[in-house]
């Protein structure tokens, strides 16, 4: 390549030379064609973009494969996110953006995935007393499988996690005070890829 460039440069110089006037010699180096600036974040992890609203709901902009949606929430046509389907051990990223003009202490959201055994209501009740710890109840941390931090209006937080291997329903919630009771929750449904029903029972 270098040689080719040199040859082209040489012939250009000759050409200009023949024309007599060389003018001001501007080195117009064409930028090398390296367009790998925005490739870094594309790691193929399934990403679900979730919006937290002032109505205290998890919503999505449109239905897509692997999620279940309900009715439109609010005036901008976003759809209630009811559940997320996952394969055992699947890697998933949740990107949660809070849409709100309210101050952070009045309206912020997080996304917390709980164990199958956890009681979402009990967790949320304890969380509402843990404002100083970003609404994470210290004595129930062992019930958390994945969590984002809090996102105030205009902010986006994310978490990448591996879905549990055991098929079943895992509740996810926003633990900001009062939001669980208002319906800010849903279900991660881990579906067995094959019948695991064996002999037990
Ligand atoms: Cu919330």
XYZ file of C-alpha atoms in Angstrom, residues 51 53 55-63 67-74 77-83 172 182-185:
31
model
C -38.335 2.795 30.491
C -42.322 6.181 34.014
C -46.907 6.240 36.425
C -44.504 3.900 38.240
C -44.484 1.243 35.554
C -41.870 -0.572 33.538
C -42.675 0.042 29.866
C -41.097 -0.544 26.467
C -41.371 1.415 23.251
C -42.444 -1.564 21.196
C -43.208 -5.227 21.445
C -41.112 -10.168 26.021
C -44.787 -9.915 26.842
C -46.439 -6.515 26.816
C -49.774 -5.194 27.985
C -51.709 -2.012 27.407
C -50.276 1.374 26.498
C -49.200 3.450 29.480
C -49.436 7.220 29.398
C -47.787 5.021 23.430
C -45.290 2.986 25.417
C -46.407 -0.485 26.365
C -46.512 -2.052 29.777
C -43.741 -4.624 30.105
C -45.329 -7.617 31.775
C -42.714 -10.301 31.485
C -38.297 -8.263 39.116
C -48.126 0.817 42.183
C -47.318 -2.064 39.857
C -43.689 -1.499 39.017
C -42.839 -5.152 38.674
